[in-house]
Amino acid sequence: MTPHAASPRAQTRGRTVLGVDPGLTRCGLGAVTVTGRTVRIVDVGVVTTSPDLPLEARLVAVADQLDAWLDRLAPDAVAVERVFAQSNVSTVTATAQVAGLALVAAHRRGIPVATHTPSEVKAAVTGNGRAAKEQVTTMVTRVLGLDAPPRPADAADALALAICHAWRSGGISAATESAPAGQAGAPTSAQQQWLRAEATARRTGRRVVAAQRTVGR
């Protein structure tokens, strides 16, 4: 399949990023568009499956919804949370399986895919790689100008992933970073926090320490 290319209409509306917070019981999906420093919500939801169903049936249900979202939104990129080993092997295995479904579904459509650690996402939206779950939800609500926090937390995490990728992949340009606060093109307060966190990480020669997943499964 040929690589996914944004149409003139997509360029006008900005880049669309779909965030996937993988989980078998709850899989968060959140899409945003980014134009310069402005990030807007497109859609958000959570795919749920019953533990009473066979594993293969649950995976098919999630895969079907991933396909439906990708076909409906035609995003320019997909951001998936990178899975870390946990003490609960069954949980991390199921999470990895769903992450794999997202990677395959996007690749089949020629859509670029990126994975981000929980600490990278937290640093992007709050400026703190060890931020608490509620801090992430609060900042997602503020950045997107929502009337109420996205619920459940899986939905907020998916939007945070999309925001993280949008900013890290060029949503904040060098010109934007250097623009004085209050002027057109200047970064938002959340972006300023992220830029400071990134600068600190570069000075110390370390990436932000990997933190515990934002949502337990």
mmCIF file with all atom_site columns, C-alpha atoms in Angstrom, residues 1-209:
data_model
loop_
_atom_site.group_PDB
_atom_site.id
_atom_site.type_symbol
_atom_site.label_atom_id
_atom_site.label_alt_id
_atom_site.label_comp_id
_atom_site.label_asym_id
_atom_site.label_entity_id
_atom_site.label_seq_id
_atom_site.pdbx_PDB_ins_code
_atom_site.Cartn_x
_atom_site.Cartn_y
_atom_site.Cartn_z
_atom_site.occupancy
_atom_site.B_iso_or_equiv
_atom_site.pdbx_formal_charge
_atom_site.auth_seq_id
_atom_site.auth_comp_id
_atom_site.auth_asym_id
_atom_site.auth_atom_id
_atom_site.pdbx_PDB_model_num
ATOM 1   C CA . MET A 1 1   ? 0.000   0.000   0.000  1.00 0.00 ? 1   MET A CA 1
ATOM 2   C CA . THR A 1 2   ? 1.299   3.460   -0.831 1.00 0.00 ? 2   THR A CA 1
ATOM 3   C CA . PRO A 1 3   ? 2.159   5.795   2.073  1.00 0.00 ? 3   PRO A CA 1
ATOM 4   C CA . HIS A 1 4   ? -0.722  7.824   3.473  1.00 0.00 ? 4   HIS A CA 1
ATOM 5   C CA . ALA A 1 5   ? -0.624  11.419  2.230  1.00 0.00 ? 5   ALA A CA 1
ATOM 6   C CA . ALA A 1 6   ? -2.688  14.269  3.581  1.00 0.00 ? 6   ALA A CA 1
ATOM 7   C CA . SER A 1 7   ? -5.169  15.696  1.109  1.00 0.00 ? 7   SER A CA 1
ATOM 8   C CA . PRO A 1 8   ? -5.421  19.465  0.446  1.00 0.00 ? 8   PRO A CA 1
ATOM 9   C CA . ARG A 1 9   ? -8.535  19.427  2.640  1.00 0.00 ? 9   ARG A CA 1
ATOM 10  C CA . ALA A 1 10  ? -6.579  17.697  5.426  1.00 0.00 ? 10  ALA A CA 1
ATOM 11  C CA . GLN A 1 11  ? -3.827  20.298  5.155  1.00 0.00 ? 11  GLN A CA 1
ATOM 12  C CA . THR A 1 12  ? -6.427  23.049  5.499  1.00 0.00 ? 12  THR A CA 1
ATOM 13  C CA . ARG A 1 13  ? -7.925  21.524  8.625  1.00 0.00 ? 13  ARG A CA 1
ATOM 14  C CA . GLY A 1 14  ? -4.503  20.666  10.072 1.00 0.00 ? 14  GLY A CA 1
ATOM 15  C CA . ARG A 1 15  ? -2.866  17.353  10.881 1.00 0.00 ? 15  ARG A CA 1
ATOM 16  C CA . THR A 1 16  ? -5.086  14.769  12.524 1.00 0.00 ? 16  THR A CA 1
ATOM 17  C CA . VAL A 1 17  ? -3.535  12.417  15.069 1.00 0.00 ? 17  VAL A CA 1
ATOM 18  C CA . LEU A 1 18  ? -5.345  9.420   16.547 1.00 0.00 ? 18  LEU A CA 1
ATOM 19  C CA . GLY A 1 19  ? -4.160  8.369   20.000 1.00 0.00 ? 19  GLY A CA 1
ATOM 20  C CA . VAL A 1 20  ? -4.661  4.786   21.139 1.00 0.00 ? 20  VAL A CA 1
ATOM 21  C CA . ASP A 1 21  ? -4.430  3.870   24.814 1.00 0.00 ? 21  ASP A CA 1
ATOM 22  C CA . PRO A 1 22  ? -4.387  0.069   24.436 1.00 0.00 ? 22  PRO A CA 1
ATOM 23  C CA . GLY A 1 23  ? -6.342  -2.199  26.726 1.00 0.00 ? 23  GLY A CA 1
ATOM 24  C CA . LEU A 1 24  ? -8.482  -5.281  26.300 1.00 0.00 ? 24  LEU A CA 1
ATOM 25  C CA . THR A 1 25  ? -11.230 -4.356  28.755 1.00 0.00 ? 25  THR A CA 1
ATOM 26  C CA . ARG A 1 26  ? -11.052 -0.658  27.841 1.00 0.00 ? 26  ARG A CA 1
ATOM 27  C CA . CYS A 1 27  ? -9.208  0.757   24.840 1.00 0.00 ? 27  CYS A CA 1
ATOM 28  C CA . GLY A 1 28  ? -9.130  4.546   24.730 1.00 0.00 ? 28  GLY A CA 1
ATOM 29  C CA . LEU A 1 29  ? -9.339  6.307   21.366 1.00 0.00 ? 29  LEU A CA 1
ATOM 30  C CA . GLY A 1 30  ? -8.846  10.049  20.988 1.00 0.00 ? 30  GLY A CA 1
ATOM 31  C CA . ALA A 1 31  ? -8.272  12.164  17.897 1.00 0.00 ? 31  ALA A CA 1
ATOM 32  C CA . VAL A 1 32  ? -7.079  15.770  17.649 1.00 0.00 ? 32  VAL A CA 1
ATOM 33  C CA . THR A 1 33  ? -6.116  18.164  14.901 1.00 0.00 ? 33  THR A CA 1
ATOM 34  C CA . VAL A 1 34  ? -3.112  20.451  15.239 1.00 0.00 ? 34  VAL A CA 1
ATOM 35  C CA . THR A 1 35  ? -2.579  23.621  13.236 1.00 0.00 ? 35  THR A CA 1
ATOM 36  C CA . GLY A 1 36  ? 0.491   25.501  14.344 1.00 0.00 ? 36  GLY A CA 1
ATOM 37  C CA . ARG A 1 37  ? 0.151   25.742  18.119 1.00 0.00 ? 37  ARG A CA 1
ATOM 38  C CA . THR A 1 38  ? -3.599  25.177  18.165 1.00 0.00 ? 38  THR A CA 1
ATOM 39  C CA . VAL A 1 39  ? -4.886  21.738  19.115 1.00 0.00 ? 39  VAL A CA 1
ATOM 40  C CA . ARG A 1 40  ? -8.561  20.849  18.783 1.00 0.00 ? 40  ARG A CA 1
ATOM 41  C CA . ILE A 1 41  ? -10.481 17.708  19.648 1.00 0.00 ? 41  ILE A CA 1
ATOM 42  C CA . VAL A 1 42  ? -11.982 15.676  16.794 1.00 0.00 ? 42  VAL A CA 1
ATOM 43  C CA . ASP A 1 43  ? -13.462 12.704  18.614 1.00 0.00 ? 43  ASP A CA 1
ATOM 44  C CA . VAL A 1 44  ? -12.926 10.587  21.710 1.00 0.00 ? 44  VAL A CA 1
ATOM 45  C CA . GLY A 1 45  ? -14.291 7.279   22.946 1.00 0.00 ? 45  GLY A CA 1
ATOM 46  C CA . VAL A 1 46  ? -13.548 3.993   24.654 1.00 0.00 ? 46  VAL A CA 1
ATOM 47  C CA . VAL A 1 47  ? -13.924 0.514   23.181 1.00 0.00 ? 47  VAL A CA 1
ATOM 48  C CA . THR A 1 48  ? -14.982 -2.003  25.832 1.00 0.00 ? 48  THR A CA 1
ATOM 49  C CA . THR A 1 49  ? -15.062 -5.794  25.765 1.00 0.00 ? 49  THR A CA 1
ATOM 50  C CA . SER A 1 50  ? -16.392 -8.271  28.307 1.00 0.00 ? 50  SER A CA 1
ATOM 51  C CA . PRO A 1 51  ? -13.987 -10.589 30.174 1.00 0.00 ? 51  PRO A CA 1
ATOM 52  C CA . ASP A 1 52  ? -16.666 -13.270 29.729 1.00 0.00 ? 52  ASP A CA 1
ATOM 53  C CA . LEU A 1 53  ? -15.957 -13.456 25.993 1.00 0.00 ? 53  LEU A CA 1
ATOM 54  C CA . PRO A 1 54  ? -13.190 -15.625 24.487 1.00 0.00 ? 54  PRO A CA 1
ATOM 55  C CA . LEU A 1 55  ? -9.921  -13.757 23.933 1.00 0.00 ? 55  LEU A CA 1
ATOM 56  C CA . GLU A 1 56  ? -10.161 -14.036 20.158 1.00 0.00 ? 56  GLU A CA 1
ATOM 57  C CA . ALA A 1 57  ? -13.667 -12.547 20.170 1.00 0.00 ? 57  ALA A CA 1
ATOM 58  C CA . ARG A 1 58  ? -12.536 -9.623  22.307 1.00 0.00 ? 58  ARG A CA 1
ATOM 59  C CA . LEU A 1 59  ? -9.583  -8.919  20.006 1.00 0.00 ? 59  LEU A CA 1
ATOM 60  C CA . VAL A 1 60  ? -11.858 -8.994  16.956 1.00 0.00 ? 60  VAL A CA 1
ATOM 61  C CA . ALA A 1 61  ? -14.234 -6.518  18.611 1.00 0.00 ? 61  ALA A CA 1
ATOM 62  C CA . VAL A 1 62  ? -11.393 -4.088  19.319 1.00 0.00 ? 62  VAL A CA 1
ATOM 63  C CA . ALA A 1 63  ? -9.912  -4.580  15.840 1.00 0.00 ? 63  ALA A CA 1
ATOM 64  C CA . ASP A 1 64  ? -13.273 -3.818  14.223 1.00 0.00 ? 64  ASP A CA 1
ATOM 65  C CA . GLN A 1 65  ? -13.567 -0.546  16.127 1.00 0.00 ? 65  GLN A CA 1
ATOM 66  C CA . LEU A 1 66  ? -9.993  0.446   15.310 1.00 0.00 ? 66  LEU A CA 1
ATOM 67  C CA . ASP A 1 67  ? -10.733 -0.170  11.639 1.00 0.00 ? 67  ASP A CA 1
ATOM 68  C CA . ALA A 1 68  ? -13.915 1.894   11.852 1.00 0.00 ? 68  ALA A CA 1
ATOM 69  C CA . TRP A 1 69  ? -12.139 4.858   13.486 1.00 0.00 ? 69  TRP A CA 1
ATOM 70  C CA . LEU A 1 70  ? -9.253  4.785   11.031 1.00 0.00 ? 70  LEU A CA 1
ATOM 71  C CA . ASP A 1 71  ? -11.554 4.582   8.019  1.00 0.00 ? 71  ASP A CA 1
ATOM 72  C CA . ARG A 1 72  ? -13.841 7.316   9.309  1.00 0.00 ? 72  ARG A CA 1
ATOM 73  C CA . LEU A 1 73  ? -11.176 9.807   10.420 1.00 0.00 ? 73  LEU A CA 1
ATOM 74  C CA . ALA A 1 74  ? -8.336  8.970   7.987  1.00 0.00 ? 74  ALA A CA 1
ATOM 75  C CA . PRO A 1 75  ? -5.747  10.379  10.431 1.00 0.00 ? 75  PRO A CA 1
ATOM 76  C CA . ASP A 1 76  ? -2.346  11.611  9.306  1.00 0.00 ? 76  ASP A CA 1
ATOM 77  C CA . ALA A 1 77  ? -0.655  9.712   12.141 1.00 0.00 ? 77  ALA A CA 1
ATOM 78  C CA . VAL A 1 78  ? -1.441  7.219   14.888 1.00 0.00 ? 78  VAL A CA 1
ATOM 79  C CA . ALA A 1 79  ? 0.148   7.380   18.357 1.00 0.00 ? 79  ALA A CA 1
ATOM 80  C CA . VAL A 1 80  ? 0.089   4.256   20.532 1.00 0.00 ? 80  VAL A CA 1
ATOM 81  C CA . GLU A 1 81  ? 1.229   3.962   24.135 1.00 0.00 ? 81  GLU A CA 1
ATOM 82  C CA . ARG A 1 82  ? 4.395   1.900   24.406 1.00 0.00 ? 82  ARG A CA 1
ATOM 83  C CA . VAL A 1 83  ? 3.797   -1.178  26.543 1.00 0.00 ? 83  VAL A CA 1
ATOM 84  C CA . PHE A 1 84  ? 6.053   -1.917  29.515 1.00 0.00 ? 84  PHE A CA 1
ATOM 85  C CA . ALA A 1 85  ? 6.429   -5.166  31.433 1.00 0.00 ? 85  ALA A CA 1
ATOM 86  C CA . GLN A 1 86  ? 4.435   -5.255  34.643 1.00 0.00 ? 86  GLN A CA 1
ATOM 87  C CA . SER A 1 87  ? 4.056   -7.680  37.520 1.00 0.00 ? 87  SER A CA 1
ATOM 88  C CA . ASN A 1 88  ? 0.672   -8.721  36.102 1.00 0.00 ? 88  ASN A CA 1
ATOM 89  C CA . VAL A 1 89  ? 1.773   -10.726 33.063 1.00 0.00 ? 89  VAL A CA 1
ATOM 90  C CA . SER A 1 90  ? -1.750  -11.382 31.786 1.00 0.00 ? 90  SER A CA 1
ATOM 91  C CA . THR A 1 91  ? -2.540  -7.658  31.831 1.00 0.00 ? 91  THR A CA 1
ATOM 92  C CA . VAL A 1 92  ? 0.563   -6.576  29.961 1.00 0.00 ? 92  VAL A CA 1
ATOM 93  C CA . THR A 1 93  ? 0.110   -9.403  27.440 1.00 0.00 ? 93  THR A CA 1
ATOM 94  C CA . ALA A 1 94  ? -3.447  -8.323  26.652 1.00 0.00 ? 94  ALA A CA 1
ATOM 95  C CA . THR A 1 95  ? -2.367  -4.680  26.427 1.00 0.00 ? 95  THR A CA 1
ATOM 96  C CA . ALA A 1 96  ? 0.453   -5.583  24.046 1.00 0.00 ? 96  ALA A CA 1
ATOM 97  C CA . GLN A 1 97  ? -1.952  -7.575  21.887 1.00 0.00 ? 97  GLN A CA 1
ATOM 98  C CA . VAL A 1 98  ? -4.261  -4.584  21.489 1.00 0.00 ? 98  VAL A CA 1
ATOM 99  C CA . ALA A 1 99  ? -1.296  -2.289  20.793 1.00 0.00 ? 99  ALA A CA 1
ATOM 100 C CA . GLY A 1 100 ? -0.301  -4.707  18.053 1.00 0.00 ? 100 GLY A CA 1
ATOM 101 C CA . LEU A 1 101 ? -3.770  -4.504  16.529 1.00 0.00 ? 101 LEU A CA 1
ATOM 102 C CA . ALA A 1 102 ? -3.456  -0.714  16.316 1.00 0.00 ? 102 ALA A CA 1
ATOM 103 C CA . LEU A 1 103 ? 0.001   -0.904  14.747 1.00 0.00 ? 103 LEU A CA 1
ATOM 104 C CA . VAL A 1 104 ? -1.137  -3.391  12.110 1.00 0.00 ? 104 VAL A CA 1
ATOM 105 C CA . ALA A 1 105 ? -4.365  -1.539  11.294 1.00 0.00 ? 105 ALA A CA 1
ATOM 106 C CA . ALA A 1 106 ? -2.528  1.749   10.761 1.00 0.00 ? 106 ALA A CA 1
ATOM 107 C CA . HIS A 1 107 ? 0.313   0.187   8.770  1.00 0.00 ? 107 HIS A CA 1
ATOM 108 C CA . ARG A 1 108 ? -2.107  -1.550  6.426  1.00 0.00 ? 108 ARG A CA 1
ATOM 109 C CA . ARG A 1 109 ? -3.508  1.869   5.543  1.00 0.00 ? 109 ARG A CA 1
ATOM 110 C CA . GLY A 1 110 ? -0.071  3.404   5.092  1.00 0.00 ? 110 GLY A CA 1
ATOM 111 C CA . ILE A 1 111 ? -0.553  5.680   8.108  1.00 0.00 ? 111 ILE A CA 1
ATOM 112 C CA . PRO A 1 112 ? 2.635   6.556   10.041 1.00 0.00 ? 112 PRO A CA 1
ATOM 113 C CA . VAL A 1 113 ? 2.675   5.113   13.554 1.00 0.00 ? 113 VAL A CA 1
ATOM 114 C CA . ALA A 1 114 ? 4.620   6.196   16.632 1.00 0.00 ? 114 ALA A CA 1
ATOM 115 C CA . THR A 1 115 ? 4.796   4.836   20.167 1.00 0.00 ? 115 THR A CA 1
ATOM 116 C CA . HIS A 1 116 ? 5.292   6.986   23.248 1.00 0.00 ? 116 HIS A CA 1
ATOM 117 C CA . THR A 1 117 ? 6.043   5.992   26.814 1.00 0.00 ? 117 THR A CA 1
ATOM 118 C CA . PRO A 1 118 ? 3.696   7.093   29.604 1.00 0.00 ? 118 PRO A CA 1
ATOM 119 C CA . SER A 1 119 ? 6.366   9.468   30.944 1.00 0.00 ? 119 SER A CA 1
ATOM 120 C CA . GLU A 1 120 ? 6.820   11.079  27.513 1.00 0.00 ? 120 GLU A CA 1
ATOM 121 C CA . VAL A 1 121 ? 3.089   11.688  27.328 1.00 0.00 ? 121 VAL A CA 1
ATOM 122 C CA . LYS A 1 122 ? 2.954   13.112  30.843 1.00 0.00 ? 122 LYS A CA 1
ATOM 123 C CA . ALA A 1 123 ? 5.902   15.414  30.138 1.00 0.00 ? 123 ALA A CA 1
ATOM 124 C CA . ALA A 1 124 ? 4.286   16.592  26.906 1.00 0.00 ? 124 ALA A CA 1
ATOM 125 C CA . VAL A 1 125 ? 0.958   17.639  28.410 1.00 0.00 ? 125 VAL A CA 1
ATOM 126 C CA . THR A 1 126 ? 1.969   18.623  31.953 1.00 0.00 ? 126 THR A CA 1
ATOM 127 C CA . GLY A 1 127 ? 5.736   19.291  31.867 1.00 0.00 ? 127 GLY A CA 1
ATOM 128 C CA . ASN A 1 128 ? 6.230   16.564  34.488 1.00 0.00 ? 128 ASN A CA 1
ATOM 129 C CA . GLY A 1 129 ? 7.107   13.009  33.467 1.00 0.00 ? 129 GLY A CA 1
ATOM 130 C CA . ARG A 1 130 ? 5.808   11.715  36.804 1.00 0.00 ? 130 ARG A CA 1
ATOM 131 C CA . ALA A 1 131 ? 2.508   13.598  36.833 1.00 0.00 ? 131 ALA A CA 1
ATOM 132 C CA . ALA A 1 132 ? -0.482  11.946  38.436 1.00 0.00 ? 132 ALA A CA 1
ATOM 133 C CA . LYS A 1 133 ? -3.351  10.632  36.335 1.00 0.00 ? 133 LYS A CA 1
ATOM 134 C CA . GLU A 1 134 ? -5.659  13.492  37.323 1.00 0.00 ? 134 GLU A CA 1
ATOM 135 C CA . GLN A 1 135 ? -3.024  16.075  36.381 1.00 0.00 ? 135 GLN A CA 1
ATOM 136 C CA . VAL A 1 136 ? -2.912  14.625  32.870 1.00 0.00 ? 136 VAL A CA 1
ATOM 137 C CA . THR A 1 137 ? -6.699  14.699  32.613 1.00 0.00 ? 137 THR A CA 1
ATOM 138 C CA . THR A 1 138 ? -6.807  18.296  33.869 1.00 0.00 ? 138 THR A CA 1
ATOM 139 C CA . MET A 1 139 ? -4.235  19.482  31.343 1.00 0.00 ? 139 MET A CA 1
ATOM 140 C CA . VAL A 1 140 ? -5.906  17.616  28.469 1.00 0.00 ? 140 VAL A CA 1
ATOM 141 C CA . THR A 1 141 ? -9.178  19.322  29.405 1.00 0.00 ? 141 THR A CA 1
ATOM 142 C CA . ARG A 1 142 ? -7.463  22.719  29.508 1.00 0.00 ? 142 ARG A CA 1
ATOM 143 C CA . VAL A 1 143 ? -5.409  22.334  26.332 1.00 0.00 ? 143 VAL A CA 1
ATOM 144 C CA . LEU A 1 144 ? -8.442  21.232  24.311 1.00 0.00 ? 144 LEU A CA 1
ATOM 145 C CA . GLY A 1 145 ? -10.792 23.765  25.924 1.00 0.00 ? 145 GLY A CA 1
ATOM 146 C CA . LEU A 1 146 ? -13.302 21.108  26.970 1.00 0.00 ? 146 LEU A CA 1
ATOM 147 C CA . ASP A 1 147 ? -16.286 21.862  29.176 1.00 0.00 ? 147 ASP A CA 1
ATOM 148 C CA . ALA A 1 148 ? -15.710 18.692  31.215 1.00 0.00 ? 148 ALA A CA 1
ATOM 149 C CA . PRO A 1 149 ? -12.855 16.208  31.687 1.00 0.00 ? 149 PRO A CA 1
ATOM 150 C CA . PRO A 1 150 ? -12.939 13.220  29.322 1.00 0.00 ? 150 PRO A CA 1
ATOM 151 C CA . ARG A 1 151 ? -14.141 10.108  31.137 1.00 0.00 ? 151 ARG A CA 1
ATOM 152 C CA . PRO A 1 152 ? -13.155 7.406   31.783 1.00 0.00 ? 152 PRO A CA 1
ATOM 153 C CA . ALA A 1 153 ? -9.438  8.032   32.223 1.00 0.00 ? 153 ALA A CA 1
ATOM 154 C CA . ASP A 1 154 ? -8.678  5.854   29.184 1.00 0.00 ? 154 ASP A CA 1
ATOM 155 C CA . ALA A 1 155 ? -10.318 8.497   26.992 1.00 0.00 ? 155 ALA A CA 1
ATOM 156 C CA . ALA A 1 156 ? -8.179  11.271  28.483 1.00 0.00 ? 156 ALA A CA 1
ATOM 157 C CA . ASP A 1 157 ? -5.048  9.133   28.080 1.00 0.00 ? 157 ASP A CA 1
ATOM 158 C CA . ALA A 1 158 ? -5.807  8.577   24.396 1.00 0.00 ? 158 ALA A CA 1
ATOM 159 C CA . LEU A 1 159 ? -6.192  12.318  23.840 1.00 0.00 ? 159 LEU A CA 1
ATOM 160 C CA . ALA A 1 160 ? -2.968  12.929  25.766 1.00 0.00 ? 160 ALA A CA 1
ATOM 161 C CA . LEU A 1 161 ? -1.172  10.514  23.445 1.00 0.00 ? 161 LEU A CA 1
ATOM 162 C CA . ALA A 1 162 ? -2.488  12.349  20.408 1.00 0.00 ? 162 ALA A CA 1
ATOM 163 C CA . ILE A 1 163 ? -1.470  15.737  21.847 1.00 0.00 ? 163 ILE A CA 1
ATOM 164 C CA . CYS A 1 164 ? 1.968   14.399  22.769 1.00 0.00 ? 164 CYS A CA 1
ATOM 165 C CA . HIS A 1 165 ? 2.607   13.133  19.249 1.00 0.00 ? 165 HIS A CA 1
ATOM 166 C CA . ALA A 1 166 ? 1.236   16.276  17.628 1.00 0.00 ? 166 ALA A CA 1
ATOM 167 C CA . TRP A 1 167 ? 3.607   18.472  19.616 1.00 0.00 ? 167 TRP A CA 1
ATOM 168 C CA . ARG A 1 168 ? 6.645   16.196  19.492 1.00 0.00 ? 168 ARG A CA 1
ATOM 169 C CA . SER A 1 169 ? 6.362   15.640  15.748 1.00 0.00 ? 169 SER A CA 1
ATOM 170 C CA . GLY A 1 170 ? 6.355   19.273  14.785 1.00 0.00 ? 170 GLY A CA 1
ATOM 171 C CA . GLY A 1 171 ? 3.384   20.959  16.389 1.00 0.00 ? 171 GLY A CA 1
ATOM 172 C CA . ILE A 1 172 ? 5.901   23.230  18.119 1.00 0.00 ? 172 ILE A CA 1
ATOM 173 C CA . SER A 1 173 ? 8.346   24.583  15.557 1.00 0.00 ? 173 SER A CA 1
ATOM 174 C CA . ALA A 1 174 ? 11.622  26.363  16.294 1.00 0.00 ? 174 ALA A CA 1
ATOM 175 C CA . ALA A 1 175 ? 9.910   29.654  15.422 1.00 0.00 ? 175 ALA A CA 1
ATOM 176 C CA . THR A 1 176 ? 7.053   28.864  17.772 1.00 0.00 ? 176 THR A CA 1
ATOM 177 C CA . GLU A 1 177 ? 9.466   27.980  20.572 1.00 0.00 ? 177 GLU A CA 1
ATOM 178 C CA . SER A 1 178 ? 11.283  31.304  20.300 1.00 0.00 ? 178 SER A CA 1
ATOM 179 C CA . ALA A 1 179 ? 8.184   33.485  19.878 1.00 0.00 ? 179 ALA A CA 1
ATOM 180 C CA . PRO A 1 180 ? 7.535   35.829  22.832 1.00 0.00 ? 180 PRO A CA 1
ATOM 181 C CA . ALA A 1 181 ? 4.580   34.906  25.019 1.00 0.00 ? 181 ALA A CA 1
ATOM 182 C CA . GLY A 1 182 ? 1.393   36.646  23.979 1.00 0.00 ? 182 GLY A CA 1
ATOM 183 C CA . GLN A 1 183 ? 2.346   37.015  20.331 1.00 0.00 ? 183 GLN A CA 1
ATOM 184 C CA . ALA A 1 184 ? 0.945   35.027  17.436 1.00 0.00 ? 184 ALA A CA 1
ATOM 185 C CA . GLY A 1 185 ? 2.712   31.702  17.195 1.00 0.00 ? 185 GLY A CA 1
ATOM 186 C CA . ALA A 1 186 ? 3.816   31.745  20.826 1.00 0.00 ? 186 ALA A CA 1
ATOM 187 C CA . PRO A 1 187 ? 3.503   28.415  22.661 1.00 0.00 ? 187 PRO A CA 1
ATOM 188 C CA . THR A 1 188 ? 0.679   27.803  25.082 1.00 0.00 ? 188 THR A CA 1
ATOM 189 C CA . SER A 1 189 ? 1.470   27.454  28.788 1.00 0.00 ? 189 SER A CA 1
ATOM 190 C CA . ALA A 1 190 ? 1.298   23.662  28.493 1.00 0.00 ? 190 ALA A CA 1
ATOM 191 C CA . GLN A 1 191 ? 3.655   23.742  25.516 1.00 0.00 ? 191 GLN A CA 1
ATOM 192 C CA . GLN A 1 192 ? 6.026   26.009  27.438 1.00 0.00 ? 192 GLN A CA 1
ATOM 193 C CA . GLN A 1 193 ? 6.106   23.466  30.269 1.00 0.00 ? 193 GLN A CA 1
ATOM 194 C CA . TRP A 1 194 ? 6.846   20.690  27.794 1.00 0.00 ? 194 TRP A CA 1
ATOM 195 C CA . LEU A 1 195 ? 9.629   22.701  26.149 1.00 0.00 ? 195 LEU A CA 1
ATOM 196 C CA . ARG A 1 196 ? 11.233  23.321  29.545 1.00 0.00 ? 196 ARG A CA 1
ATOM 197 C CA . ALA A 1 197 ? 11.032  19.615  30.381 1.00 0.00 ? 197 ALA A CA 1
ATOM 198 C CA . GLU A 1 198 ? 12.597  18.719  27.031 1.00 0.00 ? 198 GLU A CA 1
ATOM 199 C CA . ALA A 1 199 ? 15.380  21.269  27.533 1.00 0.00 ? 199 ALA A CA 1
ATOM 200 C CA . THR A 1 200 ? 16.133  19.880  30.996 1.00 0.00 ? 200 THR A CA 1
ATOM 201 C CA . ALA A 1 201 ? 16.279  16.348  29.617 1.00 0.00 ? 201 ALA A CA 1
ATOM 202 C CA . ARG A 1 202 ? 18.720  17.450  26.902 1.00 0.00 ? 202 ARG A CA 1
ATOM 203 C CA . ARG A 1 203 ? 20.975  19.266  29.401 1.00 0.00 ? 203 ARG A CA 1
ATOM 204 C CA . THR A 1 204 ? 21.177  16.273  31.716 1.00 0.00 ? 204 THR A CA 1
ATOM 205 C CA . GLY A 1 205 ? 21.644  13.872  28.826 1.00 0.00 ? 205 GLY A CA 1
ATOM 206 C CA . ARG A 1 206 ? 18.727  11.747  30.030 1.00 0.00 ? 206 ARG A CA 1
ATOM 207 C CA . ARG A 1 207 ? 15.285  11.011  28.749 1.00 0.00 ? 207 ARG A CA 1
ATOM 208 C CA . VAL A 1 208 ? 12.439  11.417  31.191 1.00 0.00 ? 208 VAL A CA 1
ATOM 209 C CA . VAL A 1 209 ? 12.379  8.393   33.463 1.00 0.00 ? 209 VAL A CA 1
#
